[in-house]
């Protein structure tokens, strides 16, 4: 860095001082008396600013104007690139500095032409291989005519993307292009096209790319919305025309919108008259391409009963004259009693035009109806049979046997007895058995031949003949023989079991301690 001394030095001798400041505002003193200095220990990739103070015996002068921000780079040819190899000659000080050299990026890579029209050219490239600590601010795109040396800048602002459309080019001229990467350190070496580009629209044969689902019959129900997108390609922009059955379509009935890359076919609500073959024609001068697809958006005839025998009726009908522009896949047959008029489905997906309806009720009269079915579903309306089928009554009469009520009375009988059990004291338990009898027997529980009353410690239950006695936290006094007695007006039956209550180990240990303490106490008394 070099600076010219002040013209007014005052009475004291002058000493120069240079202070760099980083972008974060940290400042430090650098130098010595000469009017030029090099700043050591700068960090590569950090943005710095410079200002200068004049120093004499009285003190510091006000600082100079701050320099423009700059960024030091690494060493080149054995010396720091931040410093010039030879100090420049002094120049009159105008508030600016001789700043160190910067670190631009490497040249952008793979500059190619993506598209060309009569007045534009679309360029694409890749980012530089080496960017450095200074980052990348954007790109400058330049062009010039072949054989000329004056480059014209195509963009007023830096282009941040890696693609750009150069506009306003002369038709038929050969143009050279180059792209330069720019950062805080400056411009990179340019990426230049290997050969000039002729500004002329590239002729491309029109091609319709019909979607796979439109290559066969396209079927939609009446009332549905139809929205089809047909993509295509071709340069210059092809002229698209739509036809239905060889006649141009009516734009009031069918909406069509064509862009540079596709044509959109839209019908808000499909009707039967929209059915037919549609064709898209693309034309570029004397070249064209065509593609077509078929758009496909009623009950059977003469349904009649041909024969009735036993509990069966035979039906026949004729196929519908209007198949809904789709092959008839089957028929649905329903029947209804003339008394209730409620319809019930007899057959679904019947492939033939005749069937036999069975399991009809004697004495009833039936009518029938048939639906046609295709890929879109059932026909909107069925076709009713012209005649009905009456299942006549025969001379057979049903003789019902006289009803005899069965006697279900029986004496009480235990089907599952009580089982002997051993339980631990303090834990609730239950004993149960099963009994049958009609009328429903009365259940009586006894302990050691004594009837158990309304003791809250016991809970007696009888659920569909399963009799249970619940004992809440039994103690050793609750052990013994338990008897269950079932009694009704025809007799009685009983079962019994033995319930053993075992003391817990912890209780035994406490009793042993009590007995031992009592034994010692008695012995002590006897010794006295």
Coordinates of C-alpha atoms in Angstrom, one line a residue:
X1 CA 0.0 0.0 0.0
X2 CA 1.3 3.5 -0.8
X3 CA 0.1 6.9 0.3
X4 CA 1.4 10.5 -0.4
X5 CA 2.4 12.5 2.7
X6 CA 0.4 15.6 3.7
X7 CA 1.5 19.0 2.4
X8 CA 1.1 20.7 5.8
X9 CA 3.2 18.9 8.4
X10 CA 3.2 21.4 11.2
X11 CA 6.2 22.0 13.4
X12 CA 6.6 18.3 14.5
X13 CA 8.1 15.6 12.3
X14 CA 5.6 13.2 10.5
X15 CA 5.3 9.5 11.2
X16 CA 2.9 7.4 9.0
X17 CA 0.4 4.9 10.5
X18 CA -1.7 2.4 8.5
X19 CA -4.6 0.5 10.1
X20 CA -6.5 -2.3 8.3
X21 CA -10.1 -3.0 9.3
X22 CA -12.0 -6.2 8.6
X23 CA -15.6 -6.3 7.5
X24 CA -16.5 -6.9 11.2
X25 CA -15.0 -3.6 12.2
X26 CA -11.9 -4.8 14.0
X27 CA -9.0 -2.4 13.5
X28 CA -5.2 -2.7 14.3
X29 CA -2.1 -0.7 13.6
X30 CA 0.4 -2.0 11.0
X31 CA 3.2 0.2 10.0
X32 CA 6.2 2.5 10.2
X33 CA 7.2 5.9 8.9
X34 CA 7.5 5.3 5.1
X35 CA 4.5 6.5 2.9
X36 CA 4.0 3.0 1.6
X37 CA 3.6 -0.3 3.5
X38 CA 2.6 -3.9 3.2
X39 CA 0.0 -5.5 5.6
X40 CA 1.3 -8.8 6.9
X41 CA -0.7 -11.7 8.5
X42 CA -3.8 -11.1 6.5
X43 CA -6.3 -14.1 6.3
X44 CA -7.2 -15.3 2.8
X45 CA -10.9 -15.0 2.1
X46 CA -11.5 -12.2 4.6
X47 CA -12.7 -8.8 3.3
X48 CA -10.5 -5.9 4.5
X49 CA -10.7 -2.1 4.3
X50 CA -7.7 0.4 4.8
X51 CA -7.3 3.9 6.2
X52 CA -4.2 6.0 7.1
X53 CA -3.3 8.3 10.1
X54 CA -0.5 10.8 10.0
X55 CA 1.5 10.8 13.3
X56 CA 3.8 13.4 14.8
X57 CA 5.0 14.4 18.2
X58 CA 1.7 16.0 19.0
X59 CA -0.5 13.0 18.1
X60 CA -2.6 11.3 15.5
X61 CA -4.3 13.2 12.7
X62 CA -7.9 12.5 11.6
X63 CA -8.0 9.3 9.4
X64 CA -8.1 9.3 5.7
X65 CA -11.0 8.1 3.6
X66 CA -11.7 4.3 3.9
X67 CA -10.5 2.3 0.9
X68 CA -12.7 0.0 -1.1
X69 CA -13.2 -3.5 0.4
X70 CA -10.7 -6.0 -0.9
X71 CA -9.7 -9.7 -0.3
X72 CA -6.1 -11.0 -0.1
X73 CA -5.2 -14.3 -1.7
X74 CA -2.5 -17.0 -1.3
X75 CA 1.1 -17.0 -2.5
X76 CA 2.1 -17.0 -6.2
X77 CA 5.6 -17.6 -7.5
X78 CA 7.0 -17.8 -4.0
X79 CA 5.8 -14.4 -2.8
X80 CA 2.5 -13.4 -1.2
X81 CA 0.0 -12.4 -4.0
X82 CA -1.3 -9.8 -1.6
X83 CA 1.8 -7.7 -2.1
X84 CA 3.3 -6.3 -5.3
X85 CA 6.7 -7.5 -6.2
X86 CA 8.0 -3.9 -6.6
X87 CA 6.6 -0.8 -4.9
X88 CA 4.9 1.5 -7.4
X89 CA 6.1 5.1 -7.8
X90 CA 4.5 7.6 -5.5
X91 CA 1.4 9.4 -6.8
X92 CA -0.4 12.4 -5.4
X93 CA -2.7 11.3 -2.6
X94 CA -6.3 11.5 -3.5
X95 CA -7.8 9.5 -0.6
X96 CA -7.4 6.1 -2.4
X97 CA -5.0 3.2 -2.0
X98 CA -3.0 0.9 -4.1
X99 CA -4.7 -2.3 -3.2
X100 CA -3.3 -5.8 -3.4
X101 CA -4.2 -8.3 -6.2
X102 CA -7.4 -10.3 -6.0
X103 CA -8.4 -13.9 -6.5
X104 CA -11.0 -14.4 -9.3
X105 CA -12.6 -17.7 -10.0
X106 CA -11.6 -20.1 -12.8
X107 CA -13.5 -20.0 -16.1
X108 CA -17.0 -21.4 -16.4
X109 CA -17.2 -24.9 -17.9
X110 CA -19.0 -26.5 -20.8
X111 CA -20.6 -23.5 -22.4
X112 CA -23.1 -24.8 -24.9
X113 CA -26.1 -23.6 -27.0
X114 CA -29.4 -25.0 -25.8
X115 CA -31.8 -23.4 -28.3
X116 CA -31.7 -20.9 -31.3
X117 CA -34.5 -18.9 -32.8
X118 CA -34.5 -16.1 -35.4
X119 CA -33.6 -13.4 -32.8
X120 CA -32.5 -15.3 -29.6
X121 CA -30.0 -17.8 -28.5
X122 CA -30.2 -19.8 -25.2
X123 CA -26.9 -20.6 -23.5
X124 CA -26.1 -23.1 -20.8
X125 CA -22.9 -23.6 -18.8
X126 CA -21.6 -25.2 -15.6
X127 CA -20.1 -23.4 -12.6
X128 CA -16.4 -22.8 -12.4
X129 CA -14.3 -25.6 -11.1
X130 CA -12.5 -23.4 -8.6
X131 CA -14.4 -20.6 -6.9
X132 CA -12.2 -19.7 -3.9
X133 CA -12.9 -17.9 -0.7
X134 CA -14.3 -14.9 -2.5
X135 CA -17.4 -16.8 -3.6
X136 CA -19.3 -16.2 -6.8
X137 CA -21.5 -13.2 -7.4
X138 CA -22.8 -14.0 -10.9
X139 CA -22.0 -14.2 -14.6
X140 CA -21.5 -11.7 -17.4
X141 CA -22.6 -12.9 -20.9
X142 CA -20.9 -11.2 -23.9
X143 CA -21.2 -11.7 -27.7
X144 CA -19.7 -10.3 -30.9
X145 CA -20.0 -10.9 -34.6
X146 CA -17.7 -13.4 -36.1
X147 CA -14.5 -11.6 -37.2
X148 CA -15.2 -8.6 -34.9
X149 CA -13.2 -7.8 -31.8
X150 CA -15.7 -5.6 -30.0
X151 CA -17.6 -7.6 -27.3
X152 CA -21.1 -6.5 -26.3
X153 CA -22.5 -7.2 -22.9
X154 CA -25.9 -9.0 -23.1
X155 CA -27.0 -8.6 -19.5
X156 CA -27.2 -5.4 -17.5
X157 CA -27.2 -7.1 -14.1
X158 CA -25.2 -10.2 -13.1
X159 CA -26.8 -13.4 -14.1
X160 CA -27.1 -15.7 -11.0
X161 CA -28.4 -18.8 -12.9
X162 CA -26.3 -21.0 -15.3
X163 CA -28.6 -20.3 -18.3
X164 CA -29.3 -17.1 -20.2
X165 CA -31.3 -16.1 -23.2
X166 CA -29.5 -13.5 -25.4
X167 CA -32.1 -11.5 -27.2
X168 CA -32.1 -9.0 -30.1
X169 CA -29.6 -10.9 -32.3
X170 CA -29.5 -10.3 -36.1
X171 CA -31.0 -13.0 -38.2
X172 CA -28.5 -15.1 -40.2
X173 CA -25.4 -13.6 -38.5
X174 CA -22.7 -15.8 -37.0
X175 CA -22.2 -14.8 -33.4
X176 CA -19.5 -15.7 -30.9
X177 CA -20.4 -16.0 -27.2
X178 CA -18.4 -16.0 -24.0
X179 CA -19.3 -16.1 -20.3
X180 CA -17.3 -14.6 -17.5
X181 CA -17.7 -15.4 -13.8
X182 CA -17.5 -12.4 -11.4
X183 CA -16.8 -12.2 -7.7
X184 CA -15.4 -9.6 -5.3
X185 CA -11.9 -10.2 -6.7
X186 CA -13.0 -9.4 -10.3
X187 CA -13.6 -11.2 -13.6
X188 CA -12.5 -14.8 -14.3
X189 CA -11.0 -16.0 -17.6
X190 CA -13.8 -16.2 -20.2
X191 CA -15.5 -19.5 -21.3
X192 CA -15.7 -19.1 -25.1
X193 CA -17.7 -21.1 -27.7
X194 CA -15.4 -23.2 -29.9
X195 CA -17.2 -21.9 -33.1
X196 CA -19.7 -19.2 -33.9
X197 CA -23.5 -19.8 -33.8
X198 CA -25.7 -18.9 -36.8
X199 CA -28.8 -17.1 -35.6
X200 CA -31.5 -19.0 -37.4
X201 CA -34.5 -21.0 -36.2
X202 CA -33.7 -24.8 -36.3
X203 CA -36.4 -26.6 -38.3
X204 CA -37.7 -29.6 -36.3
X205 CA -40.2 -32.0 -37.8
X206 CA -43.6 -32.0 -36.0
X207 CA -44.2 -35.0 -33.8
X208 CA -47.3 -35.8 -31.7
X209 CA -46.7 -37.8 -28.5
X210 CA -50.1 -39.4 -27.9
X211 CA -50.5 -40.7 -24.3
X212 CA -50.8 -44.5 -23.9
X213 CA -54.3 -44.4 -22.5
X214 CA -55.6 -42.7 -25.7
X215 CA -54.2 -45.2 -28.1
X216 CA -57.3 -47.3 -27.6
X217 CA -61.0 -46.4 -27.1
X218 CA -61.2 -43.6 -24.5
X219 CA -64.4 -44.2 -22.5
X220 CA -66.2 -41.8 -20.2
X221 CA -69.7 -41.7 -18.7
X222 CA -72.2 -39.1 -19.7
X223 CA -71.9 -36.0 -17.6
X224 CA -68.3 -36.5 -16.7
X225 CA -65.6 -33.9 -17.4
X226 CA -63.0 -34.6 -20.1
X227 CA -59.6 -32.9 -19.9
X228 CA -56.9 -34.3 -22.2
X229 CA -53.4 -32.9 -22.7
X230 CA -51.7 -34.0 -26.0
X231 CA -47.9 -33.1 -25.9
X232 CA -46.0 -32.5 -29.2
X233 CA -42.8 -31.1 -30.4
X234 CA -41.7 -29.1 -33.5
X235 CA -39.9 -25.9 -34.5
X236 CA -40.9 -23.3 -35.3
X237 CA -44.2 -23.5 -33.4
X238 CA -46.5 -25.8 -35.3
X239 CA -50.1 -24.9 -36.2
X240 CA -52.5 -27.3 -34.4
X241 CA -55.9 -28.2 -35.9
X242 CA -58.6 -30.5 -34.4
X243 CA -61.1 -32.6 -36.3
X244 CA -64.1 -34.8 -35.3
X245 CA -65.0 -37.5 -37.8
X246 CA -63.1 -35.5 -40.5
X247 CA -64.9 -32.2 -39.8
X248 CA -63.3 -29.3 -37.9
X249 CA -64.6 -29.2 -34.3
X250 CA -67.0 -26.4 -33.1
X251 CA -65.1 -24.2 -30.6
X252 CA -68.5 -23.5 -28.9
X253 CA -68.9 -27.1 -28.0
X254 CA -65.3 -28.3 -27.4
X255 CA -62.7 -26.0 -25.9
X256 CA -59.1 -26.3 -27.3
X257 CA -56.1 -24.4 -26.0
X258 CA -52.7 -24.9 -27.8
X259 CA -49.3 -23.9 -26.4
X260 CA -45.7 -24.3 -27.7
X261 CA -45.5 -27.8 -26.4
X262 CA -49.0 -29.3 -26.1
X263 CA -52.7 -29.0 -27.0
X264 CA -55.4 -29.2 -24.3
X265 CA -58.8 -30.8 -25.3
X266 CA -61.6 -29.9 -22.7
X267 CA -65.3 -30.8 -22.5
X268 CA -67.1 -29.6 -19.4
X269 CA -69.9 -32.2 -19.5
X270 CA -69.7 -35.2 -21.8
X271 CA -72.8 -36.0 -23.9
X272 CA -73.6 -38.8 -26.2
X273 CA -73.2 -36.6 -29.3
X274 CA -69.5 -36.1 -28.3
X275 CA -68.7 -39.7 -29.2
X276 CA -66.6 -40.2 -32.3
X277 CA -63.1 -40.2 -33.7
X278 CA -61.0 -37.1 -32.9
X279 CA -57.9 -36.2 -34.9
X280 CA -55.1 -33.7 -34.2
X281 CA -53.1 -32.3 -37.1
X282 CA -49.8 -30.4 -36.7
X283 CA -48.3 -28.5 -39.6
X284 CA -45.0 -26.7 -40.1
X285 CA -44.8 -25.3 -43.6
X286 CA -45.1 -28.4 -45.8
X287 CA -44.5 -30.9 -42.9
X288 CA -47.3 -32.4 -40.8
X289 CA -48.2 -35.1 -38.3
X290 CA -51.5 -36.6 -37.4
X291 CA -52.9 -38.6 -34.5
X292 CA -56.4 -39.7 -33.6
X293 CA -58.3 -41.3 -30.8
X294 CA -61.9 -42.5 -30.2
X295 CA -64.0 -40.9 -27.5
X296 CA -66.8 -43.1 -26.1
X297 CA -69.1 -41.4 -23.5
X298 CA -79.6 -48.3 -22.6
X299 CA -81.9 -51.3 -21.6
X300 CA -82.6 -54.6 -23.5
X301 CA -85.7 -55.1 -25.6
X302 CA -88.7 -57.4 -25.4
X303 CA -88.4 -58.8 -21.9
X304 CA -91.0 -61.5 -21.5
X305 CA -91.9 -64.6 -19.5
X306 CA -91.9 -67.6 -21.9
X307 CA -92.7 -70.5 -19.5
X308 CA -93.8 -71.2 -15.9
X309 CA -93.6 -74.6 -14.2
X310 CA -93.6 -75.6 -10.6
X311 CA -91.7 -72.9 -8.7
X312 CA -89.8 -71.6 -11.8
X313 CA -90.2 -69.1 -14.5
X314 CA -88.2 -68.8 -17.8
X315 CA -87.3 -65.3 -19.2
X316 CA -86.1 -64.1 -22.6
X317 CA -85.1 -60.7 -24.0
X318 CA -83.3 -59.2 -27.0
X319 CA -80.0 -57.2 -26.8
X320 CA -80.3 -53.4 -26.8
X321 CA -80.1 -51.5 -30.0
X322 CA -78.0 -48.8 -28.4
X323 CA -75.0 -50.3 -26.6
X324 CA -73.8 -46.9 -25.3
X325 CA -70.8 -47.0 -27.7
X326 CA -69.3 -49.9 -25.7
X327 CA -69.7 -53.6 -25.8
X328 CA -72.5 -55.1 -23.6
X329 CA -70.8 -57.2 -20.9
X330 CA -73.8 -58.7 -19.2
X331 CA -77.3 -58.3 -17.7
X332 CA -78.8 -57.9 -14.2
X333 CA -82.2 -59.6 -13.6
X334 CA -84.5 -58.6 -10.7
X335 CA -87.9 -59.9 -9.5
X336 CA -90.8 -58.4 -7.5
X337 CA -93.9 -59.7 -5.9
X338 CA -97.0 -58.0 -7.2
X339 CA -98.2 -57.6 -3.6
X340 CA -95.2 -55.9 -2.1
X341 CA -93.6 -54.4 -5.3
X342 CA -90.2 -54.7 -3.7
X343 CA -87.4 -55.6 -6.1
X344 CA -84.7 -58.2 -5.4
X345 CA -81.7 -59.1 -7.6
X346 CA -81.8 -62.6 -9.0
X347 CA -78.7 -62.6 -11.3
X348 CA -75.8 -60.3 -11.9
X349 CA -73.4 -60.2 -14.8
X350 CA -75.5 -62.7 -16.7
X351 CA -73.9 -63.2 -20.2
X352 CA -76.9 -64.7 -22.0
X353 CA -80.2 -63.2 -23.2
X354 CA -82.3 -65.7 -21.3
X355 CA -82.4 -67.2 -17.8
X356 CA -84.5 -69.3 -15.4
X357 CA -85.7 -67.8 -12.1
X358 CA -86.2 -70.4 -9.4
X359 CA -87.5 -70.6 -5.8
X360 CA -90.7 -68.7 -6.4
X361 CA -93.4 -68.8 -3.8
X362 CA -96.6 -70.7 -4.6
X363 CA -99.7 -68.6 -5.0
X364 CA -97.8 -65.4 -5.7
X365 CA -97.6 -63.4 -8.9
X366 CA -94.2 -62.0 -10.1
X367 CA -93.0 -59.4 -12.5
X368 CA -89.4 -59.0 -13.8
X369 CA -87.0 -56.4 -15.1
X370 CA -83.6 -56.5 -16.8
X371 CA -80.7 -54.0 -16.8
X372 CA -78.0 -53.9 -19.5
X373 CA -74.4 -53.6 -18.4
X374 CA -71.2 -52.3 -20.1
X375 CA -67.9 -50.9 -19.0
X376 CA -69.6 -47.7 -17.9
X377 CA -72.1 -49.5 -15.6
X378 CA -75.7 -50.4 -15.7
X379 CA -78.2 -48.8 -18.0
X380 CA -80.0 -45.8 -16.7
X381 CA -83.4 -47.4 -16.9
X382 CA -84.4 -51.1 -16.8
X383 CA -86.8 -52.9 -19.2
X384 CA -89.8 -54.5 -17.5
X385 CA -91.4 -57.7 -18.6
X386 CA -94.5 -57.5 -20.7
X387 CA -96.2 -60.3 -18.8
X388 CA -96.1 -61.8 -15.3
X389 CA -95.5 -65.2 -13.9
X390 CA -98.1 -66.7 -11.5
X391 CA -97.2 -69.7 -9.4
X392 CA -100.4 -71.7 -9.2
X393 CA -101.5 -73.6 -6.1
X394 CA -101.7 -77.3 -6.4
X395 CA -104.0 -79.8 -4.7
X396 CA -101.5 -80.8 -2.1
X397 CA -102.3 -79.8 1.4
X398 CA -99.8 -79.6 4.2
X399 CA -100.9 -81.7 7.2
X400 CA -99.2 -80.4 10.3
X401 CA -98.7 -82.8 13.3
X402 CA -100.5 -81.8 16.5
X403 CA -98.2 -79.9 18.8
X404 CA -97.3 -81.6 22.0
X405 CA -95.6 -79.7 24.7
X406 CA -92.6 -81.5 26.2
X407 CA -92.3 -81.9 29.9
X408 CA -89.0 -80.3 30.9
X409 CA -89.3 -80.9 34.7
X410 CA -86.5 -82.6 36.4
X411 CA -85.0 -83.0 39.9
X412 CA -81.9 -80.9 40.8
X413 CA -78.7 -82.6 39.6
X414 CA -75.1 -81.4 40.1
X415 CA -73.3 -81.8 36.8
X416 CA -70.0 -80.4 38.1
X417 CA -69.2 -81.2 41.8
X418 CA -67.2 -79.0 44.3
X419 CA -63.4 -79.7 44.4
X420 CA -61.3 -79.7 47.6
X421 CA -59.0 -76.7 47.7
X422 CA -56.1 -75.4 49.8
X423 CA -55.6 -71.6 49.8
X424 CA -53.3 -69.1 51.6
X425 CA -54.8 -67.1 54.4
X426 CA -55.5 -63.4 53.5
X427 CA -56.1 -64.1 49.7
X428 CA -59.7 -64.1 48.5
X429 CA -60.9 -67.4 46.9
X430 CA -64.0 -69.0 45.4
X431 CA -65.5 -72.4 45.1
X432 CA -68.0 -73.3 42.4
X433 CA -70.1 -76.1 40.9
X434 CA -72.8 -76.6 38.2
X435 CA -76.4 -77.7 38.7
X436 CA -79.4 -78.3 36.5
X437 CA -83.1 -78.7 37.3
X438 CA -86.5 -77.4 36.4
X439 CA -88.2 -75.5 38.0
X440 CA -85.1 -73.6 38.9
X441 CA -83.7 -75.0 42.1
X442 CA -83.0 -72.9 45.2
X443 CA -79.3 -72.9 46.3
X444 CA -78.3 -73.1 49.9
X445 CA -74.6 -72.9 51.1
X446 CA -73.5 -74.5 54.4
X447 CA -70.2 -74.5 56.3
X448 CA -69.7 -77.5 58.6
X449 CA -73.4 -78.3 58.2
X450 CA -74.3 -74.8 59.3
X451 CA -76.2 -72.6 56.9
X452 CA -74.3 -69.5 55.8
X453 CA -76.6 -66.5 56.2
X454 CA -76.0 -62.9 55.1
X455 CA -72.5 -62.8 56.2
X456 CA -70.8 -60.0 54.2
X457 CA -67.6 -62.1 54.1
X458 CA -69.4 -64.5 51.6
X459 CA -70.8 -63.7 48.2
X460 CA -73.1 -66.2 46.6
X461 CA -73.8 -66.2 42.8
X462 CA -75.9 -68.3 40.4
X463 CA -75.3 -67.6 36.7
X464 CA -77.1 -69.9 34.3
X465 CA -76.7 -72.9 36.6
X466 CA -73.1 -72.2 37.6
X467 CA -73.1 -71.7 41.4
X468 CA -70.2 -69.8 43.0
X469 CA -69.3 -69.0 46.6
X470 CA -66.7 -66.2 47.0
X471 CA -64.8 -65.9 50.3
X472 CA -63.2 -62.6 51.0
X473 CA -59.7 -62.8 52.6
X474 CA -60.2 -66.1 54.5
X475 CA -58.5 -66.8 57.7
X476 CA -57.6 -70.1 59.3
X477 CA -61.0 -70.1 61.0
X478 CA -62.7 -70.2 57.6
X479 CA -61.4 -73.7 56.8
X480 CA -63.7 -76.7 57.0
X481 CA -66.3 -78.5 54.9
X482 CA -68.5 -76.5 52.6
X483 CA -71.8 -77.9 51.2
X484 CA -73.9 -76.7 48.4
X485 CA -77.6 -77.9 48.4
X486 CA -80.0 -77.5 45.4
X487 CA -83.7 -77.8 46.2
X488 CA -86.9 -77.7 44.1
X489 CA -90.4 -79.2 44.3
X490 CA -89.2 -82.4 42.7
X491 CA -86.3 -83.1 45.1
X492 CA -82.8 -82.1 46.2
X493 CA -79.2 -82.8 45.6
X494 CA -76.0 -81.7 47.3
X495 CA -72.2 -81.7 46.9
X496 CA -69.4 -80.8 49.4
X497 CA -65.7 -80.1 49.5
X498 CA -63.0 -79.5 52.0
X499 CA -61.3 -76.1 52.2
X500 CA -57.9 -75.9 53.9
X501 CA -56.5 -72.5 54.9
X502 CA -52.7 -72.4 55.0
X503 CA -51.0 -69.7 57.0
X504 CA -48.5 -67.4 55.2
X505 CA -44.8 -67.9 55.9
X506 CA -44.4 -64.4 57.3
X507 CA -47.2 -65.0 59.8
X508 CA -45.5 -68.2 61.0
X509 CA -42.2 -66.4 61.5
X510 CA -43.9 -63.7 63.6
X511 CA -45.6 -66.4 65.7
X512 CA -42.3 -68.1 66.2
X513 CA -40.8 -64.8 67.5
X514 CA -43.7 -64.2 69.8
X515 CA -43.4 -67.8 71.2
X516 CA -39.6 -67.4 71.6
X517 CA -39.9 -64.1 73.4
X518 CA -42.6 -65.5 75.6
X519 CA -40.4 -68.5 76.4
X520 CA -37.5 -66.4 77.4
X521 CA -39.7 -64.2 79.5
X522 CA -41.1 -67.1 81.4
X523 CA -37.6 -68.6 81.9
X524 CA -36.5 -65.3 83.3
X525 CA -39.3 -65.2 85.7
X526 CA -38.7 -68.8 86.8
X527 CA -35.0 -68.0 87.4
X528 CA -35.9 -65.1 89.6

